Tab-separated table of C-alpha atoms in Angstrom:
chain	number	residue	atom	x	y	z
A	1	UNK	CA	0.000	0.000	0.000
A	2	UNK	CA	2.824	2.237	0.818
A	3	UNK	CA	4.312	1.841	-2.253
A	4	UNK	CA	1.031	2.698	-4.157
A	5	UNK	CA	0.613	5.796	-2.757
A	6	UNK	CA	4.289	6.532	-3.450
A	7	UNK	CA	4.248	5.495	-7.235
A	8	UNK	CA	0.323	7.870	-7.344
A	9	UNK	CA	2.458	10.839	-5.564
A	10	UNK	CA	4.963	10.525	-8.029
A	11	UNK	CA	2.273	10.377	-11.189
A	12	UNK	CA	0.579	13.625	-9.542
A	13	UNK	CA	4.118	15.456	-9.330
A	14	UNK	CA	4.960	14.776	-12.907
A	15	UNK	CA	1.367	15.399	-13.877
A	16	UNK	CA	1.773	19.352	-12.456
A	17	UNK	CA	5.088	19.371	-13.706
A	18	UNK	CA	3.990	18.820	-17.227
A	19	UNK	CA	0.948	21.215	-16.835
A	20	UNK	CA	3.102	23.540	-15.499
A	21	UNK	CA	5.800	23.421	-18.026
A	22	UNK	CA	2.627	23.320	-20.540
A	23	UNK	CA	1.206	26.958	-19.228
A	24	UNK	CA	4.842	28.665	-18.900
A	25	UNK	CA	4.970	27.722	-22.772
A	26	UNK	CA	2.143	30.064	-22.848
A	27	UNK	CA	2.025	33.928	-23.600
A	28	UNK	CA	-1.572	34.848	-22.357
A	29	UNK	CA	-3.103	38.236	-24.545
A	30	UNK	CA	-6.482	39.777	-23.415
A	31	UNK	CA	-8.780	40.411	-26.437
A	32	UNK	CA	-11.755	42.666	-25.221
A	33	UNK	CA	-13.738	43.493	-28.752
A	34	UNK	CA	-17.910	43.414	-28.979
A	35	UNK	CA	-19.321	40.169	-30.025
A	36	UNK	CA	-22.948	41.237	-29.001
A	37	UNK	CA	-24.598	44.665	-29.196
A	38	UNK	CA	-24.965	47.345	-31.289
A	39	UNK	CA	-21.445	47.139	-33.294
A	40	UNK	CA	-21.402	43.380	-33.044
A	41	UNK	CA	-20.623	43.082	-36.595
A	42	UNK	CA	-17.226	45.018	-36.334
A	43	UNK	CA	-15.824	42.812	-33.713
A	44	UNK	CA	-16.919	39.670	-35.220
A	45	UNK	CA	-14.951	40.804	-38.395
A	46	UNK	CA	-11.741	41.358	-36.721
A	47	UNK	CA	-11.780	38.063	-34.654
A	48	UNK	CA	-11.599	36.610	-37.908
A	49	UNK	CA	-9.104	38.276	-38.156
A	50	UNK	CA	-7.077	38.144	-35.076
A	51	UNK	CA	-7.921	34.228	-35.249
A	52	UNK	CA	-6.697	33.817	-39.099
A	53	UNK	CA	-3.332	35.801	-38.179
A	54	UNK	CA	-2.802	33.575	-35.354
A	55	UNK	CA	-3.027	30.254	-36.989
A	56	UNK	CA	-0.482	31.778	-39.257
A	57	UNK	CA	1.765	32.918	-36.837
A	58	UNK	CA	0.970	31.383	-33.608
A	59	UNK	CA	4.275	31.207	-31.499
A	60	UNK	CA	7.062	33.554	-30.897
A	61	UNK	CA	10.768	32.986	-30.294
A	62	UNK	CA	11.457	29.843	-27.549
A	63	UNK	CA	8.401	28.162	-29.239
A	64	UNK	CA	5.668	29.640	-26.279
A	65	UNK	CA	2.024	29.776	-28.164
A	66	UNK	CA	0.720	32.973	-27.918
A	67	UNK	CA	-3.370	32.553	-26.461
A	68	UNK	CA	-6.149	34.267	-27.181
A	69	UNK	CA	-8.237	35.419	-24.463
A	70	UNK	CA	-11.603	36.706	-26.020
A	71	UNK	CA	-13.789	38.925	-23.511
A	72	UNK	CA	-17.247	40.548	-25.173
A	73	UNK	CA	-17.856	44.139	-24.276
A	74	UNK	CA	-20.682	44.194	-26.152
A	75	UNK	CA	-19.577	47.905	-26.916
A	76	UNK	CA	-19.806	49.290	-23.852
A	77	UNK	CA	-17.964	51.549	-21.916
A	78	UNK	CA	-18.462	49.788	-18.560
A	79	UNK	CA	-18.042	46.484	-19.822
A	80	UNK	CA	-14.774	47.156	-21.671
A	81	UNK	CA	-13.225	48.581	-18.138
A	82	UNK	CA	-14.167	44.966	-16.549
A	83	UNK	CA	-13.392	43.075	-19.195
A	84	UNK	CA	-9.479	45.199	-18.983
A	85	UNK	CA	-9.364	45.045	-15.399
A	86	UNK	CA	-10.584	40.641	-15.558
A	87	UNK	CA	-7.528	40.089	-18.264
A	88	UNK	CA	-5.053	41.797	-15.744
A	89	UNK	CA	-5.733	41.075	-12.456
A	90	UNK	CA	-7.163	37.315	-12.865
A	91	UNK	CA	-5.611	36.131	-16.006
A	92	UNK	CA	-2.823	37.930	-16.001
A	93	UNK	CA	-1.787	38.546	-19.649
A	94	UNK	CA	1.206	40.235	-20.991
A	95	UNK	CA	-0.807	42.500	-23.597
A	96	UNK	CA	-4.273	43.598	-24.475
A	97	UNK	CA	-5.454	43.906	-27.717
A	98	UNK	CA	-8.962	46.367	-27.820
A	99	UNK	CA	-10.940	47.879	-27.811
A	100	UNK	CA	-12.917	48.349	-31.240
A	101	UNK	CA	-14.224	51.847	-30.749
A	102	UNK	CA	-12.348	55.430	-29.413
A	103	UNK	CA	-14.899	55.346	-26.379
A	104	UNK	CA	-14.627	51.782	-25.594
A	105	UNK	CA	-10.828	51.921	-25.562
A	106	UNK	CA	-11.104	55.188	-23.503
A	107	UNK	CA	-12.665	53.517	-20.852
A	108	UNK	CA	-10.640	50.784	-20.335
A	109	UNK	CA	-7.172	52.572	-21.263
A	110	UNK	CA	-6.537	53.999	-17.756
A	111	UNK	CA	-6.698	50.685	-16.235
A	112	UNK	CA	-4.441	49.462	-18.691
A	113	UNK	CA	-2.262	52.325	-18.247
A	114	UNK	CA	-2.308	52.277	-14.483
A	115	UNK	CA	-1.181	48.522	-14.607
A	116	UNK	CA	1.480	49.177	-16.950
A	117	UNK	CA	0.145	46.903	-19.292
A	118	UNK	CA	0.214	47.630	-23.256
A	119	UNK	CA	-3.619	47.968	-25.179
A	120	UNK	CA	-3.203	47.904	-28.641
A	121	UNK	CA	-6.044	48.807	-30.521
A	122	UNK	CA	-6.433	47.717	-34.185
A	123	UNK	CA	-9.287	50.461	-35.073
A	124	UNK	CA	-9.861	53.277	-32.461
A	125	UNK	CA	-9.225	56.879	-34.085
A	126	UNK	CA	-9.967	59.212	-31.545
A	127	UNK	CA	-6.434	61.186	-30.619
A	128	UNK	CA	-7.402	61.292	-26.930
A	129	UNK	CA	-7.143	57.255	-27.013
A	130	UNK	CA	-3.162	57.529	-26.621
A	131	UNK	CA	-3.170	61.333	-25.768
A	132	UNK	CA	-0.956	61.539	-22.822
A	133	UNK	CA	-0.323	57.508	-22.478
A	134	UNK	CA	3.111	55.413	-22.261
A	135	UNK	CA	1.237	51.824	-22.527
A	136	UNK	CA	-1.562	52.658	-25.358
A	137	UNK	CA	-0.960	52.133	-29.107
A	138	UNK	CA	-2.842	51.855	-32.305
A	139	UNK	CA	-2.078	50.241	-35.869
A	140	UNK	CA	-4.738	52.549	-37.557
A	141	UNK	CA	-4.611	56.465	-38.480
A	142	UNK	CA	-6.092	58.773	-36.217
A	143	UNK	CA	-9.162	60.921	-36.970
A	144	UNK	CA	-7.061	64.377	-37.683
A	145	UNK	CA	-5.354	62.312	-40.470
A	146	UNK	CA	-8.337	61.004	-41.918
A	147	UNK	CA	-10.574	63.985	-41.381
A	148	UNK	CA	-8.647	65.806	-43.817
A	149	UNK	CA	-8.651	62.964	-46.244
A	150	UNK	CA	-12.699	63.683	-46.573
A	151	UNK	CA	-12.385	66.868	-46.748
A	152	UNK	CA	-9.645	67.180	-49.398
A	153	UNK	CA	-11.537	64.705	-51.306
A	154	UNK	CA	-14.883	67.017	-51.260
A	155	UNK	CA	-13.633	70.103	-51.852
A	156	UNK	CA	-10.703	69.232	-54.573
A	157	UNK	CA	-12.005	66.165	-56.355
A	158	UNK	CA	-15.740	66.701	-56.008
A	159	UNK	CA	-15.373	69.991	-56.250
A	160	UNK	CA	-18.492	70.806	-53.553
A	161	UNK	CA	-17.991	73.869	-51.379
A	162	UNK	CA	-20.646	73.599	-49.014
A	163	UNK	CA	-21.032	70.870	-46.434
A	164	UNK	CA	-23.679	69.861	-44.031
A	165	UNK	CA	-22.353	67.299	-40.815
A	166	UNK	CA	-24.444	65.258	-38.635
A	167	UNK	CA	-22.710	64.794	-35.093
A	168	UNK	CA	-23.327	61.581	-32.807
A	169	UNK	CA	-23.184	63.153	-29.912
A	170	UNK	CA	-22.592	60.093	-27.487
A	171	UNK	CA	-19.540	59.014	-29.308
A	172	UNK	CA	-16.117	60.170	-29.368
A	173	UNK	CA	-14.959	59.184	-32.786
A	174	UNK	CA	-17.720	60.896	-34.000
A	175	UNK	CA	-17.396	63.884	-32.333
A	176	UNK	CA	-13.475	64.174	-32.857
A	177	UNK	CA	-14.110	62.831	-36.308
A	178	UNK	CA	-16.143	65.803	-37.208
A	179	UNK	CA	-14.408	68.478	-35.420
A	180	UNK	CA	-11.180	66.967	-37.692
A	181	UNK	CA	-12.825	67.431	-40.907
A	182	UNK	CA	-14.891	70.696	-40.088
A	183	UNK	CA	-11.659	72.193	-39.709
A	184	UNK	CA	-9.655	70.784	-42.656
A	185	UNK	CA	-12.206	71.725	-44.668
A	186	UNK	CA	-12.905	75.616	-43.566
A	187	UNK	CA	-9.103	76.016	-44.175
A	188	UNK	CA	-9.551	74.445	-47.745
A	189	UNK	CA	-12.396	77.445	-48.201
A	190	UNK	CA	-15.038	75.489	-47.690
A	191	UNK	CA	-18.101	76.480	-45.449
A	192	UNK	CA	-19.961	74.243	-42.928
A	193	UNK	CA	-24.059	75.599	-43.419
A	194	UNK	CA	-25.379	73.020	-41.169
A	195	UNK	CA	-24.085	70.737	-38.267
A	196	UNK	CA	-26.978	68.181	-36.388
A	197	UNK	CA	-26.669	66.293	-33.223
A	198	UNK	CA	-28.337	63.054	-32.462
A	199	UNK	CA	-27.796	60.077	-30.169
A	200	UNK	CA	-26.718	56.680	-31.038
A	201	UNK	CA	-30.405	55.076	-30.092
A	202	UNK	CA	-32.234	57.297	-32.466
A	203	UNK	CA	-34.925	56.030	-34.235
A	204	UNK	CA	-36.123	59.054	-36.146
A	205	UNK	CA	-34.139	61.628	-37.914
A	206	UNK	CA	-36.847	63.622	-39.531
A	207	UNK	CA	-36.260	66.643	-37.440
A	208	UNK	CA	-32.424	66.559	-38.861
A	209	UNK	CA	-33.473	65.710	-42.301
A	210	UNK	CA	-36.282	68.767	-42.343
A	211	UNK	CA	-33.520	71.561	-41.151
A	212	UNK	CA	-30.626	69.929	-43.783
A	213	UNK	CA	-33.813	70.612	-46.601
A	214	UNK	CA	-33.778	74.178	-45.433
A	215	UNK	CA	-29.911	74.338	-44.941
A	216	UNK	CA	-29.206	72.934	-48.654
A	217	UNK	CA	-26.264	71.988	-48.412
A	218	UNK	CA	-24.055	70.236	-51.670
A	219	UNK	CA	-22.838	67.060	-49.547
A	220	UNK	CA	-23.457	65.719	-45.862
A	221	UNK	CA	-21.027	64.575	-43.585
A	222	UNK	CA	-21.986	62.096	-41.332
A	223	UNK	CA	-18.716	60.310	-39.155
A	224	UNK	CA	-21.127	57.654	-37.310
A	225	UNK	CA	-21.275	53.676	-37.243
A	226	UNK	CA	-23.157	51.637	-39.876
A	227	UNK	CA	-26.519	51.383	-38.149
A	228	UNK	CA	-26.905	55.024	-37.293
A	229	UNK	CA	-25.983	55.850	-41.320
A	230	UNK	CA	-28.174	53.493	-42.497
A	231	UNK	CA	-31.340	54.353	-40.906
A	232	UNK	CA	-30.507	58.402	-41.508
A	233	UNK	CA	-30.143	57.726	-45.244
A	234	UNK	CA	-33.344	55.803	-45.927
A	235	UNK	CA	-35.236	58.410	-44.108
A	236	UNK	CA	-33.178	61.149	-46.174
A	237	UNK	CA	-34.086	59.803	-48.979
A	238	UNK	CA	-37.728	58.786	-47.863
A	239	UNK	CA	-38.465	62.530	-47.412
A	240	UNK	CA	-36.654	63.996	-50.701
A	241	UNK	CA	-33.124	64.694	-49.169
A	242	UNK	CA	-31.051	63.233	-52.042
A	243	UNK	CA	-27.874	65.581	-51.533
A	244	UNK	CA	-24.301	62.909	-51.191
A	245	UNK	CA	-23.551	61.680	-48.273
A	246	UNK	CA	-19.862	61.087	-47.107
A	247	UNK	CA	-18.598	59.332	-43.410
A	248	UNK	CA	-15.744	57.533	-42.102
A	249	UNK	CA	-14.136	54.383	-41.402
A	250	UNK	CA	-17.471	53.163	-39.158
A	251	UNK	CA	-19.443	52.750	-42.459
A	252	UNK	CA	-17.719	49.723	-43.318
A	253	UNK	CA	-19.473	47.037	-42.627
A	254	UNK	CA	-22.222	44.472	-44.533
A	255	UNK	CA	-24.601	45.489	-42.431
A	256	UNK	CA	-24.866	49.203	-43.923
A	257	UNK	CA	-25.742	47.537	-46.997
A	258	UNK	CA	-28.540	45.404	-45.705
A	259	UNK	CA	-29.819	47.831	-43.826
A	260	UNK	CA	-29.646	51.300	-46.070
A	261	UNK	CA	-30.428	49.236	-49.439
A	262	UNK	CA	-30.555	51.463	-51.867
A	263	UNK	CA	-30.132	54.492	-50.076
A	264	UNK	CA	-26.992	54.193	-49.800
A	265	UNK	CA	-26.033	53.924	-53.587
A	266	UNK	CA	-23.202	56.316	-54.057
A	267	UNK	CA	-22.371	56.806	-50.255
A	268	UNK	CA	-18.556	57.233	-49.992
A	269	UNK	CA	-16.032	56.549	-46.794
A	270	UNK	CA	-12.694	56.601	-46.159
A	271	UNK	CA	-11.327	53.461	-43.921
A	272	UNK	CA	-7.904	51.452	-43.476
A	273	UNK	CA	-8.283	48.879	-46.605
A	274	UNK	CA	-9.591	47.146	-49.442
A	275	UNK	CA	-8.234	44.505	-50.777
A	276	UNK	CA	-7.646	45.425	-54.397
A	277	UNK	CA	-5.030	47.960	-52.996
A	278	UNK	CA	-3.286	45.258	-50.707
A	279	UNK	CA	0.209	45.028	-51.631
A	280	UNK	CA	2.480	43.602	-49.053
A	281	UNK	CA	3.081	39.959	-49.240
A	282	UNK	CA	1.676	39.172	-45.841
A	283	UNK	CA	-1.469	40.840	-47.313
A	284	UNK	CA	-1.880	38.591	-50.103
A	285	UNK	CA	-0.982	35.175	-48.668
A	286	UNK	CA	-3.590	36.818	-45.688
A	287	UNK	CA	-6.258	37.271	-48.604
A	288	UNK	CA	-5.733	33.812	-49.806
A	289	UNK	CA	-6.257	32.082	-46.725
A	290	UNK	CA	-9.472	34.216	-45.482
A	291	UNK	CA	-11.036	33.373	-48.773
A	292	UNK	CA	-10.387	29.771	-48.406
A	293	UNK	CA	-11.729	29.740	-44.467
A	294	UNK	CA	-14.491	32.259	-44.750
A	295	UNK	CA	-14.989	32.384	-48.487
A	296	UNK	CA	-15.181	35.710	-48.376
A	297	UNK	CA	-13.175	38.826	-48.966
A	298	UNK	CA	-11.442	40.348	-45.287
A	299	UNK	CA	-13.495	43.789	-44.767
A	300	UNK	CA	-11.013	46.942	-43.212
A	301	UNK	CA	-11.833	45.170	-39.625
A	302	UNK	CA	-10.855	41.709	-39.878
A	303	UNK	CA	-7.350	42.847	-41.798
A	304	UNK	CA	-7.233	45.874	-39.213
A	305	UNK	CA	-7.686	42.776	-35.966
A	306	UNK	CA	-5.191	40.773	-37.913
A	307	UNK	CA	-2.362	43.565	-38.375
A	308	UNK	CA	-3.059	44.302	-34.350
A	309	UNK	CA	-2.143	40.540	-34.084
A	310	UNK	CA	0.641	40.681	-36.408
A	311	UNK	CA	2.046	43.772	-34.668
A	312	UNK	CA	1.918	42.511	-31.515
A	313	UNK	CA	3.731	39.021	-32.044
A	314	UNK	CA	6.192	41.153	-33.886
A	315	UNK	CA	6.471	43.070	-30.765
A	316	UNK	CA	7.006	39.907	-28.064
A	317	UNK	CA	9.261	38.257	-30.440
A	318	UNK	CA	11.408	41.379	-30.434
A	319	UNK	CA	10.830	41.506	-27.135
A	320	UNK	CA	12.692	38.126	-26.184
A	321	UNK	CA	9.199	35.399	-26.970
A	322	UNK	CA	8.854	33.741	-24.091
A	323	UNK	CA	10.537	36.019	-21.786
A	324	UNK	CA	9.126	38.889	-23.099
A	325	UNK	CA	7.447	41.204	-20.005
A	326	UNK	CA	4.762	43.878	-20.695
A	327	UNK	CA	7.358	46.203	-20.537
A	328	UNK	CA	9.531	45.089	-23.229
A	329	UNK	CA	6.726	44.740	-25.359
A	330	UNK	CA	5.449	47.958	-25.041
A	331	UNK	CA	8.758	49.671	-26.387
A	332	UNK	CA	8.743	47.108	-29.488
A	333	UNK	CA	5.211	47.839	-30.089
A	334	UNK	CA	6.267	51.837	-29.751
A	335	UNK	CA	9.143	50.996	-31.891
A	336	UNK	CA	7.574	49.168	-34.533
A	337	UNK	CA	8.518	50.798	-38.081
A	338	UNK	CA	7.852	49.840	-41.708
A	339	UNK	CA	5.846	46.714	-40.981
A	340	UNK	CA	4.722	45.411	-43.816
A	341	UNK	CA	1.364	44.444	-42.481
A	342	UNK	CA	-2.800	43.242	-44.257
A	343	UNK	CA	-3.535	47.159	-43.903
A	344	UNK	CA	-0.109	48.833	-45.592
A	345	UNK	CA	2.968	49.941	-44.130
A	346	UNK	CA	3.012	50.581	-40.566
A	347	UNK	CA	5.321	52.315	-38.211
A	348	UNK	CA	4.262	53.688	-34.546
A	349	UNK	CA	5.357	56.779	-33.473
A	350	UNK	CA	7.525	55.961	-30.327
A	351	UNK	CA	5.924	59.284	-28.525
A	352	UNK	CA	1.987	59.388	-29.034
A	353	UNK	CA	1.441	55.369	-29.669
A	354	UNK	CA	-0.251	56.602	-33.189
A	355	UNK	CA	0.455	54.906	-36.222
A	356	UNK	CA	1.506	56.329	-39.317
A	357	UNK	CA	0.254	55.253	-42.454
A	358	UNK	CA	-1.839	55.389	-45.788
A	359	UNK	CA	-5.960	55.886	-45.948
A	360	UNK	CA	-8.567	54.186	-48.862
A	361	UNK	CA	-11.700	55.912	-49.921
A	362	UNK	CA	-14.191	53.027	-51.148
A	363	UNK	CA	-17.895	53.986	-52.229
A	364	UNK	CA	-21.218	51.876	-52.374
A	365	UNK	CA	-22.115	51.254	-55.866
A	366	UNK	CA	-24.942	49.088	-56.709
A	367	UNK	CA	-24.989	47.078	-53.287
A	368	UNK	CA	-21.370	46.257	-52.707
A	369	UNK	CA	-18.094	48.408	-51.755
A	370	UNK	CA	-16.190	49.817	-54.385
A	371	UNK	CA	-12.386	51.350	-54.332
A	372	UNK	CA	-12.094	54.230	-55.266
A	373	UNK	CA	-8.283	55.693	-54.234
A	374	UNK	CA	-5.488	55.474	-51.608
A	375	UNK	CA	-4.256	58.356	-49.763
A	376	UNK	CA	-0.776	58.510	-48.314
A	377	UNK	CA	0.028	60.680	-45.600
């Protein structure tokens, strides 16, 4: 008997051995995007994403598998700050990768920040996101960047000189969005006749829509997320308002299309990608893949989740793989410069955490997404 329990103590220390030389082969990275709610659709793109990249790249240096730890915010605020303070106080990962949207990634930033942890977000374009912050980073442009892109492409290629903008007024990208381009485009002599506020659970714009009649304006600007565009152009349209309508990267998504139908024909955006412009060769063999698993084409937030993905295993392998600390990473991810990544050419400015690179403007012609041109900054 005494020798049975000696040869079952001897099974359970090799057992924890194993499992514990099993998890130290681990490098644990929060993911804290919206799988439910009302910009469901965007996270659910770039976890494709994030999951394709890692399948193509799933360790780092010393052979330590980099895991995935997927927490829904379901786009809010409050949920993204537990879902950040979860990842770092009970499963204790090296890295955070989220959140989708500027206000989301506001609100969990300071915890990251506080913890010294680094939150890389693949699609947040707010400049208060990183404003100020050592451990917060982005791989897309920020909204100064591509609010001039809209507005250069109004007022020199469409030649229209009078804009209208529709501000939602619960949301930080869109409100820093449309201060961006307001500005760029005054200073290109253009003149703002109208500006509208409304809240991201309106229903009913027709008190907007009857005021932009009045204002006639030659294009609207509306920097908002898919649903909120959607519903505003059908009941533009419904009521006779048939001016252009312009908005950023938050258009991009199939839902706008199901949802606006045809009154969205001819709506333009600019946004990160589209896959007739991807050059790099990580972007193509990326492309191939997604096709074969999804068979479908990567939208701008599943190649956006990918790059974050992409930059950050860059990052810990630069940062020694499997004895990379949060620290270390961080600089890499600050230092990170002319990555060929899915999106373009990336490099992070080592001060703000912002990255530095090119912009697409796509359209909506006849019910699908269109490219239309690339803009480097």
């Amino acid at each position: 008997m005494k020798r049975l329990l000696s040869s079952l103590v001897a099974v359970l220390v090799a057992v924890s051995f194993l499992a514990s030389a099993s998890l130290a082969k681990e490098i644990k990275v929060g993911v804290v995007w919206p799988m439910t709610g009302l910009i469901a659709a965007f996270g659910q793109s770039a976890w494709k994403g994030a999951k394709l990249a890692q399948s193509m790249e799933p360790t780092v240096k010393g052979g330590c598998k980099i895991h995935l730890i997927l927490l829904d915010n379901k786009g809010m605020k409050v949920e993204t700050a537990n879902a950040v303070s979860k990842l770092i106080t009970e499963n204790h990962v090296k890295a955070i990768i989220g959140a989708i949207s500027s206000s989301n990634t506001l609100a969990g930033a300071p915890i990251a920040e506080k913890n010294h942890i680094p939150m890389l977000t693949s699609s947040a374009t707010n400049p208060l996101v990183t404003k100020g912050k050592k451990y917060i980073s982005r791989v897309c442009f920020i909204d100064p960047f591509q609010g001039e892109v809209a507005a250069r492409y109004i007022y020199n290629t469409l030649h229209l000189k009078k804009a209208a903008v529709m501000i939602e007024k619960d949301q930080d990208y869109s409100i820093g969005l449309a201060h961006a381009f307001m500005k760029a485009f005054k200073k290109l002599g253009g003149k703002i006749v109208a500006i509208e506020f409304f809240q991201s659970t309106d229903q009913d714009y027709s008190a907007q829509v009857a005021d932009l009649k009045n204002k006639n304006p030659q294009i609207i600007y509306m920097p908002s997320y898919y649903q909120e565009i959607s519903l505003f152009a059908r009941q533009a349209r419904q009521y006779g308002l048939n001016q252009p309508i312009m908005a950023g990267d938050g258009a991009e998504a199939d839902a706008l299309l199901k949802i606006g139908g045809k009154a969205v024909n001819g709506l333009t955006f600019t946004t990160h990608y589209d896959v007739h412009a991807a050059a790099t060769p990580l972007a193509k063999k990326f492309i191939a893949l997604f096709r074969k698993k999804y068979h479908e084409d990567p939208d701008a937030m599943a190649a956006l989740g990918a790059d974050a993905y992409f930059v950050l295993a860059n990052a810990i392998n630069k940062a020694g793989g499997c004895k990379a600390t949060p620290d270390k990473i961080n600089y890499w991810i600050r230092h990170t410069k002319n990555f060929k990544g899915v999106t373009g050419v990336i490099t992070i400015n080592p001060k703000t955490g912002n990255a530095i690179k090119s912009a697409v403007i796509r359209k909506v012609e006849n019910g699908k997404f269109v490219y239309v041109t690339t803009v480097n900054p």
